[in-house]
PDB file of C-alpha atoms in Angstrom:
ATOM      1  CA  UNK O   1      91.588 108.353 110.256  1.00 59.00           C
ATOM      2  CA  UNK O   2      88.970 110.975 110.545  1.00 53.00           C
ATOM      3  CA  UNK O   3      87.357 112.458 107.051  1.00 55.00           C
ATOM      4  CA  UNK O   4      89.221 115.865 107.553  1.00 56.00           C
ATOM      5  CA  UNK O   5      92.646 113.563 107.296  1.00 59.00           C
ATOM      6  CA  UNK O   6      91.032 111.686 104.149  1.00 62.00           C
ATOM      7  CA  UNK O   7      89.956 114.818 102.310  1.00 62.00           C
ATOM      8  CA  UNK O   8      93.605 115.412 102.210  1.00 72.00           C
ATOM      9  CA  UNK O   9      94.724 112.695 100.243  1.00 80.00           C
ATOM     10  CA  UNK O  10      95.132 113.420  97.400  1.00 80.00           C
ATOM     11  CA  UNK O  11      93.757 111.740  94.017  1.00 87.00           C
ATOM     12  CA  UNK O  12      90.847 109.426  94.144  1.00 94.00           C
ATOM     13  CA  UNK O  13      89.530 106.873  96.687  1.00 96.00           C
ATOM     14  CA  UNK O  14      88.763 103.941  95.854  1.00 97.00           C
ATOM     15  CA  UNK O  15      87.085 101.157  98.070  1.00 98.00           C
ATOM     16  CA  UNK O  16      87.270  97.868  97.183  1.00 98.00           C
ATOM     17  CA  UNK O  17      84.880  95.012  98.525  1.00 98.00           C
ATOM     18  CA  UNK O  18      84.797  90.990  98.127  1.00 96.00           C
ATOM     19  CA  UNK O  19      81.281  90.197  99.506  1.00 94.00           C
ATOM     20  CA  UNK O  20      81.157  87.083 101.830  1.00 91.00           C
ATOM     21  CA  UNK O  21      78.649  86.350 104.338  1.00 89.00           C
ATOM     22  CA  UNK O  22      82.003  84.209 106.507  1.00 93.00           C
ATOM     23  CA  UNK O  23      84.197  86.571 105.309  1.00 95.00           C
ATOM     24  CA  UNK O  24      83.749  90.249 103.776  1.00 96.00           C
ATOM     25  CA  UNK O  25      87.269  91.571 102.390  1.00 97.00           C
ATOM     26  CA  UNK O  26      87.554  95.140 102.246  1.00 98.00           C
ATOM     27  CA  UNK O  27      90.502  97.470 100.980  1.00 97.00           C
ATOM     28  CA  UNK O  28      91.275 101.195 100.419  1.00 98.00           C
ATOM     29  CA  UNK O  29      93.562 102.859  97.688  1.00 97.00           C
ATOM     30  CA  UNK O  30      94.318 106.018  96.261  1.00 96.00           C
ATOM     31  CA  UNK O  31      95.109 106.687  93.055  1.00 95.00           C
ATOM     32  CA  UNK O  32      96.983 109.635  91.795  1.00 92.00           C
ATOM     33  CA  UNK O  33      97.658 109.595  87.865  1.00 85.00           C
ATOM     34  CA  UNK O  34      99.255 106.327  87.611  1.00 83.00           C
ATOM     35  CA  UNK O  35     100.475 105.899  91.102  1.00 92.00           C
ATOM     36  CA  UNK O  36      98.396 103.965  93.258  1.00 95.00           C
ATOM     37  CA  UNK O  37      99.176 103.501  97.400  1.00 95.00           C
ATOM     38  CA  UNK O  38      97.686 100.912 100.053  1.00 96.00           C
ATOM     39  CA  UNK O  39      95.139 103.193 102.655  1.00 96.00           C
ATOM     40  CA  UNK O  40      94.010  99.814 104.296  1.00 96.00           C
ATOM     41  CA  UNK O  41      93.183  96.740 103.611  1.00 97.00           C
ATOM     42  CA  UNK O  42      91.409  93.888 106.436  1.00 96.00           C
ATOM     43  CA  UNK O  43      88.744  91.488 106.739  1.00 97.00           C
ATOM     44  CA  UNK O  44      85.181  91.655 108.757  1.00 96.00           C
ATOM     45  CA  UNK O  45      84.576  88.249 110.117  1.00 96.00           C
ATOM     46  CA  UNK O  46      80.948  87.084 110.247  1.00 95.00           C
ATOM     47  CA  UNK O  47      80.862  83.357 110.896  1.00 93.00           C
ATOM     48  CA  UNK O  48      80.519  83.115 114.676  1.00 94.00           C
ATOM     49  CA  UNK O  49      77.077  85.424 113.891  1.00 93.00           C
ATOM     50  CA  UNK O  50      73.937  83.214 114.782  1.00 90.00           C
ATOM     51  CA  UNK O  51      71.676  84.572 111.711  1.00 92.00           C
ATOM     52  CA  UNK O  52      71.927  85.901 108.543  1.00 92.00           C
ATOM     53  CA  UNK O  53      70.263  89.667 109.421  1.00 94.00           C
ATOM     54  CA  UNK O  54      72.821  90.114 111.919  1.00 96.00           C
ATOM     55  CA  UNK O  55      76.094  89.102 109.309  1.00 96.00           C
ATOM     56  CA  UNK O  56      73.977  91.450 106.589  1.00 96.00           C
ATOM     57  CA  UNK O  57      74.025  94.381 109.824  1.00 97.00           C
ATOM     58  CA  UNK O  58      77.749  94.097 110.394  1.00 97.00           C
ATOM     59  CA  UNK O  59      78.814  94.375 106.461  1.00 97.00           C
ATOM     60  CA  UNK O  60      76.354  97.402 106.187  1.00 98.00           C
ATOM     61  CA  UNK O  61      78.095  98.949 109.645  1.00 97.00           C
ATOM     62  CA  UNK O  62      81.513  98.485 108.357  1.00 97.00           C
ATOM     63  CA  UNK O  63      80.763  99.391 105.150  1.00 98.00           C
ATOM     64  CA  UNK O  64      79.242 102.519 106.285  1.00 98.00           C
ATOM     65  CA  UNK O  65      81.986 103.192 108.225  1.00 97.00           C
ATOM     66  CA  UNK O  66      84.716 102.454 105.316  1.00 97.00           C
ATOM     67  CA  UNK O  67      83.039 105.205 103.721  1.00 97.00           C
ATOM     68  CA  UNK O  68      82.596 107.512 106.538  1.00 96.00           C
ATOM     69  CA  UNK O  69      86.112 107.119 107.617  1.00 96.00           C
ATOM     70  CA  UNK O  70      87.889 107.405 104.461  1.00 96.00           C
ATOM     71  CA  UNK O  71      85.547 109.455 101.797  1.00 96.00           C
ATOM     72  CA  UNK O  72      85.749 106.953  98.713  1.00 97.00           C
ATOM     73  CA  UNK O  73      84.875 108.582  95.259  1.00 96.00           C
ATOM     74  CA  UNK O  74      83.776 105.356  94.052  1.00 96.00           C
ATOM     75  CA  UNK O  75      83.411 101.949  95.070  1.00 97.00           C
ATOM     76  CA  UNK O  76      84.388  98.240  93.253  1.00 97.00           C
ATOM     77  CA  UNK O  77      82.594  95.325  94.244  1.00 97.00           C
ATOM     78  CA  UNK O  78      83.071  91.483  93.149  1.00 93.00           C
ATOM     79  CA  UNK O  79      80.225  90.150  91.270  1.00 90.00           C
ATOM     80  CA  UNK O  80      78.579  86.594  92.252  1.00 77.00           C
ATOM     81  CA  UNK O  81      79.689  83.788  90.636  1.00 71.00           C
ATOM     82  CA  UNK O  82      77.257  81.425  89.455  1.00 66.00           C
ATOM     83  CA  UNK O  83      77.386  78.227  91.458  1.00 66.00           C
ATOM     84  CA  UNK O  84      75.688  75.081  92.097  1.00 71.00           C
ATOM     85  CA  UNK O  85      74.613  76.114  95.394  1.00 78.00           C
ATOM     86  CA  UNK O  86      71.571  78.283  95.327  1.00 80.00           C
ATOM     87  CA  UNK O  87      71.393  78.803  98.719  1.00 81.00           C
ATOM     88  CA  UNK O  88      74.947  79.486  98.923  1.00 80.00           C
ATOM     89  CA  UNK O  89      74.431  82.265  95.600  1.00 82.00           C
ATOM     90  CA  UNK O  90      71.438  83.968  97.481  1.00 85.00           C
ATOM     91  CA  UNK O  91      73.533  84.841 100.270  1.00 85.00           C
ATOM     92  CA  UNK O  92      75.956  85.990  98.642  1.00 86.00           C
ATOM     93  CA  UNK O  93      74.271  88.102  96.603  1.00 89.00           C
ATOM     94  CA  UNK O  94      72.323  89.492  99.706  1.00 92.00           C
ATOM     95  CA  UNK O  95      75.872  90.386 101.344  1.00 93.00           C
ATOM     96  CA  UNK O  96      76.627  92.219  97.989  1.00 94.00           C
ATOM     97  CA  UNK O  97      73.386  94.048  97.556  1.00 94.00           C
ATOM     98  CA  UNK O  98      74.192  95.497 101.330  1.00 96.00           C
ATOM     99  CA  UNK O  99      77.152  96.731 101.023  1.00 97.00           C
ATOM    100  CA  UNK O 100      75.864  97.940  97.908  1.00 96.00           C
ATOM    101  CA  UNK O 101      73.057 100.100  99.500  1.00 97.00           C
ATOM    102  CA  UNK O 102      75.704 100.652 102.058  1.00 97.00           C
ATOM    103  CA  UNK O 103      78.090 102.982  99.217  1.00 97.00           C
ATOM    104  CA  UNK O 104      74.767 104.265  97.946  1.00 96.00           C
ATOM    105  CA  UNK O 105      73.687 105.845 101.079  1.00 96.00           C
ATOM    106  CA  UNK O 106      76.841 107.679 101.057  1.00 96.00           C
ATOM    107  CA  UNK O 107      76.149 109.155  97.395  1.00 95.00           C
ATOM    108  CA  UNK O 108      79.419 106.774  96.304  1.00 96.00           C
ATOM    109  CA  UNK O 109      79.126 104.890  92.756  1.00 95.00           C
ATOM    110  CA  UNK O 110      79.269 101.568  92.618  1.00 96.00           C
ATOM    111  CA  UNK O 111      80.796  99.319  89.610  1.00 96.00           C
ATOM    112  CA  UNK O 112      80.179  95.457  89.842  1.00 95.00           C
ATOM    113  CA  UNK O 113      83.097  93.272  88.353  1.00 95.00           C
ATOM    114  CA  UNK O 114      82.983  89.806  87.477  1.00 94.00           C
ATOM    115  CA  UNK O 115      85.780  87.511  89.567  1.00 93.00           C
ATOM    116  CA  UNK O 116      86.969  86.878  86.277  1.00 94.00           C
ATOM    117  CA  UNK O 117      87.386  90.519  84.919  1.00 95.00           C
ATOM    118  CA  UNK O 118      89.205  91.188  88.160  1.00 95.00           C
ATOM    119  CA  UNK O 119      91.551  88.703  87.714  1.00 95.00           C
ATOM    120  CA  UNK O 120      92.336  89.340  84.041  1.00 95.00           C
ATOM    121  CA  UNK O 121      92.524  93.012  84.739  1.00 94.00           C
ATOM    122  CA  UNK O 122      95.091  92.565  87.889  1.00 95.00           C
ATOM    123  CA  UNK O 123      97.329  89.785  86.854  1.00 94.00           C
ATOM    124  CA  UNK O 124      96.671  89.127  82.827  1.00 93.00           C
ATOM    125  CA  UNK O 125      95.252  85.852  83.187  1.00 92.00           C
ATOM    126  CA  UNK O 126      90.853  85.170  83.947  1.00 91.00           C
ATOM    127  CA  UNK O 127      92.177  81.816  85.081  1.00 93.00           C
ATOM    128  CA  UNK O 128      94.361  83.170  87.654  1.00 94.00           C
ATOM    129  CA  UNK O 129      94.468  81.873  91.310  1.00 93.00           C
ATOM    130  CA  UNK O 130      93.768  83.689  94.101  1.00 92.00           C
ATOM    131  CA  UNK O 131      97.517  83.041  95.328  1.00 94.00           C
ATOM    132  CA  UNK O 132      98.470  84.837  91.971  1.00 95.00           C
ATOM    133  CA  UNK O 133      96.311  87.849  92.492  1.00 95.00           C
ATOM    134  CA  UNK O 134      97.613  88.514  95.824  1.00 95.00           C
ATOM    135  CA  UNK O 135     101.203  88.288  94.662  1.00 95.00           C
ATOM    136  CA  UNK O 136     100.608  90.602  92.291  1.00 96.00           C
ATOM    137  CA  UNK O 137      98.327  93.222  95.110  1.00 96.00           C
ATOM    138  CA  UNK O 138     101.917  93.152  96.506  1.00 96.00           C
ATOM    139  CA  UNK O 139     104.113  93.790  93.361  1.00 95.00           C
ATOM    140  CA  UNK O 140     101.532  96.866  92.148  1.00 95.00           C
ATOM    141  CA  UNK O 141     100.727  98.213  95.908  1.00 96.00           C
ATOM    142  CA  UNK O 142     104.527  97.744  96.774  1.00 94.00           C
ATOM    143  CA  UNK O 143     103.702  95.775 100.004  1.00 95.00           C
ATOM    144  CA  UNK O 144     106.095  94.053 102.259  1.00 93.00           C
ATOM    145  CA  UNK O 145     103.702  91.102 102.488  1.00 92.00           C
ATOM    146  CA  UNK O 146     100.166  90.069 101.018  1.00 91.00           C
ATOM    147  CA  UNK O 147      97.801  90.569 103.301  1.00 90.00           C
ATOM    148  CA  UNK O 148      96.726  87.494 105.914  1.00 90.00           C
ATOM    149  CA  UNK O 149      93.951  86.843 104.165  1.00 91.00           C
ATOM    150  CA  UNK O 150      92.832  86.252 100.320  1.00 94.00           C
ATOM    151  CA  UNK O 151      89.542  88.037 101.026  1.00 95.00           C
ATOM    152  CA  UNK O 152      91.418  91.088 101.602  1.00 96.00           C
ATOM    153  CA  UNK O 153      93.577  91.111  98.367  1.00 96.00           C
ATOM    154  CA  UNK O 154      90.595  90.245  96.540  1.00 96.00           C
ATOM    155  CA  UNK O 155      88.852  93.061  97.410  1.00 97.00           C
ATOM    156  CA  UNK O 156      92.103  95.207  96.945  1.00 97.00           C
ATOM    157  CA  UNK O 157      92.270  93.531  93.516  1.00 97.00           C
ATOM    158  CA  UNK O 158      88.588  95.014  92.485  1.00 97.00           C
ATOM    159  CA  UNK O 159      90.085  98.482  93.255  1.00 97.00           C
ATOM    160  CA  UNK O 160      92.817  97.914  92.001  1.00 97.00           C
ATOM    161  CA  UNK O 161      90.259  96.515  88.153  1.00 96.00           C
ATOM    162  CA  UNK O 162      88.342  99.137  89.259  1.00 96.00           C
ATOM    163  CA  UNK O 163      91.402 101.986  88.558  1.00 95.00           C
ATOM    164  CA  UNK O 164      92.791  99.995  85.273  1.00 93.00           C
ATOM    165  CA  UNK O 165      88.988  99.841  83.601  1.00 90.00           C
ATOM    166  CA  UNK O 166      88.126 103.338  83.995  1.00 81.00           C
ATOM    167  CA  UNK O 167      90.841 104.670  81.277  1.00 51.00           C
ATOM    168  CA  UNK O 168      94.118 105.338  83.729  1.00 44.00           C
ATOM    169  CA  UNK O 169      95.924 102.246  82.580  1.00 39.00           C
ATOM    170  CA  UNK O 170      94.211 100.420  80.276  1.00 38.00           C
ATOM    171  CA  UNK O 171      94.328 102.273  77.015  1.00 45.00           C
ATOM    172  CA  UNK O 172      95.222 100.265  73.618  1.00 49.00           C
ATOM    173  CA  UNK O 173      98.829 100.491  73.223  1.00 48.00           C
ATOM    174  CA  UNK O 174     100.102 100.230  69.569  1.00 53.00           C
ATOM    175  CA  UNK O 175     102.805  97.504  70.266  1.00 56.00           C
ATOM    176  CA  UNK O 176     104.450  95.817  73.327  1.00 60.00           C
ATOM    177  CA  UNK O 177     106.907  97.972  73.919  1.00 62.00           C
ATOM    178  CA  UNK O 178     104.363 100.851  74.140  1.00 59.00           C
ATOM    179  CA  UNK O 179     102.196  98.257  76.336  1.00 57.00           C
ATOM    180  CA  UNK O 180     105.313  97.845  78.527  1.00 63.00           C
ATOM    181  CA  UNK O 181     106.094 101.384  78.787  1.00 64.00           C
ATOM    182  CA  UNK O 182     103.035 102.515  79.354  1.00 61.00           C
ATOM    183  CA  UNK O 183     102.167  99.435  81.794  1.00 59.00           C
ATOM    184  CA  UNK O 184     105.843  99.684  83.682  1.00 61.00           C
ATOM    185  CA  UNK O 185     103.892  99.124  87.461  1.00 58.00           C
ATOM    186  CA  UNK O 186     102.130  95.797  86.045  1.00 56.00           C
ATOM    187  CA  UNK O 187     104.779  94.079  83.600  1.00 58.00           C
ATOM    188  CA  UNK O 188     106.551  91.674  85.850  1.00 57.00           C
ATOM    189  CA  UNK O 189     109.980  89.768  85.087  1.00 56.00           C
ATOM    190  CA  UNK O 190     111.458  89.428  81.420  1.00 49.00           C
ATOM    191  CA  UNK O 191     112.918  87.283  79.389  1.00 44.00           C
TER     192      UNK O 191
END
């Protein structure tokens, strides 16, 4: 797509990004009032790269060109975890800060979100696996199939946080019925 076809979407952009320095998920949406539709969604795959600079070079590049390519009004990003492995947490956080810089050069905002939030925000449980938050990318994106990979639906999942936290779905409803009502696109099931 070439940024005179992506100025005519309509709504906002949103780019989604789960920073990995094997993996880097990466996923598009639009969001018009409530409605939100699937752009793109894939994976950049960085573990055949012999150093680190050159894996932090390819997530800026594709990054750059995410944003080139389809004009995002903001950008979502997964937060680090904290984990035992400091090495492991530097990394990660390097691959983040790039992509970071990445949106920034491109004037886009960027809003962090903690694995947890994104989770809670997508499916209604923190705890939620990442099996669970890509069957529910599908129910709320109306997919025929979860993407290949769970680095892509997380990073469809932080746009996806990303549209419910700023205001567009997530306002206090005064009972469950006006939850469900208002809500129709995430309630699942019944019972």
């Amino acid at each position: 797509m070439n940024p005179e076809t992506a100025k005519q979407i309509e709504g906002k952009i949103i780019l989604g990004i789960d920073p990995g320095t094997t993996i880097m998920g990466y996923g598009v949406i639009s969001v018009k009032g409530q409605k939100m539709e699937l752009l793109v969604h894939g994976v950049l795959h960085l573990a055949k790269l012999p150093d680190q600079a050159l894996k932090l070079e390819k997530i800026y590049s594709r990054v750059t060109e995410l944003c080139k390519t389809w004009l995002p009004d903001e950008m979502a990003i997964e937060a680090p975890f904290f984990g035992k492995n400091v090495q492991s947490m530097l990394k990660l956080g390097r691959a983040q800060g790039v992509a970071i810089a990445a949106a920034i050069a491109h004037a886009i905002p960027v809003m962090e979100y903690e694995p947890r939030k994104i989770k809670q925000s997508v499916t209604g449980n923190g705890n939620a696996s990442k099996e669970q938050v890509s069957a529910m990318i599908v129910t709320l994106l109306k997919m025929d199939a979860a993407p290949e990979l769970l680095d892509a639906s997380d990073a469809l999942a932080a746009a996806i946080c990303h549209h419910f936290q700023n205001g567009n779905v997530g306002k206090k409803s005064k009972s469950w019925s006006s939850f469900v009502k208002d809500n129709a696109g995430r309630v699942v099931g019944g019972g």
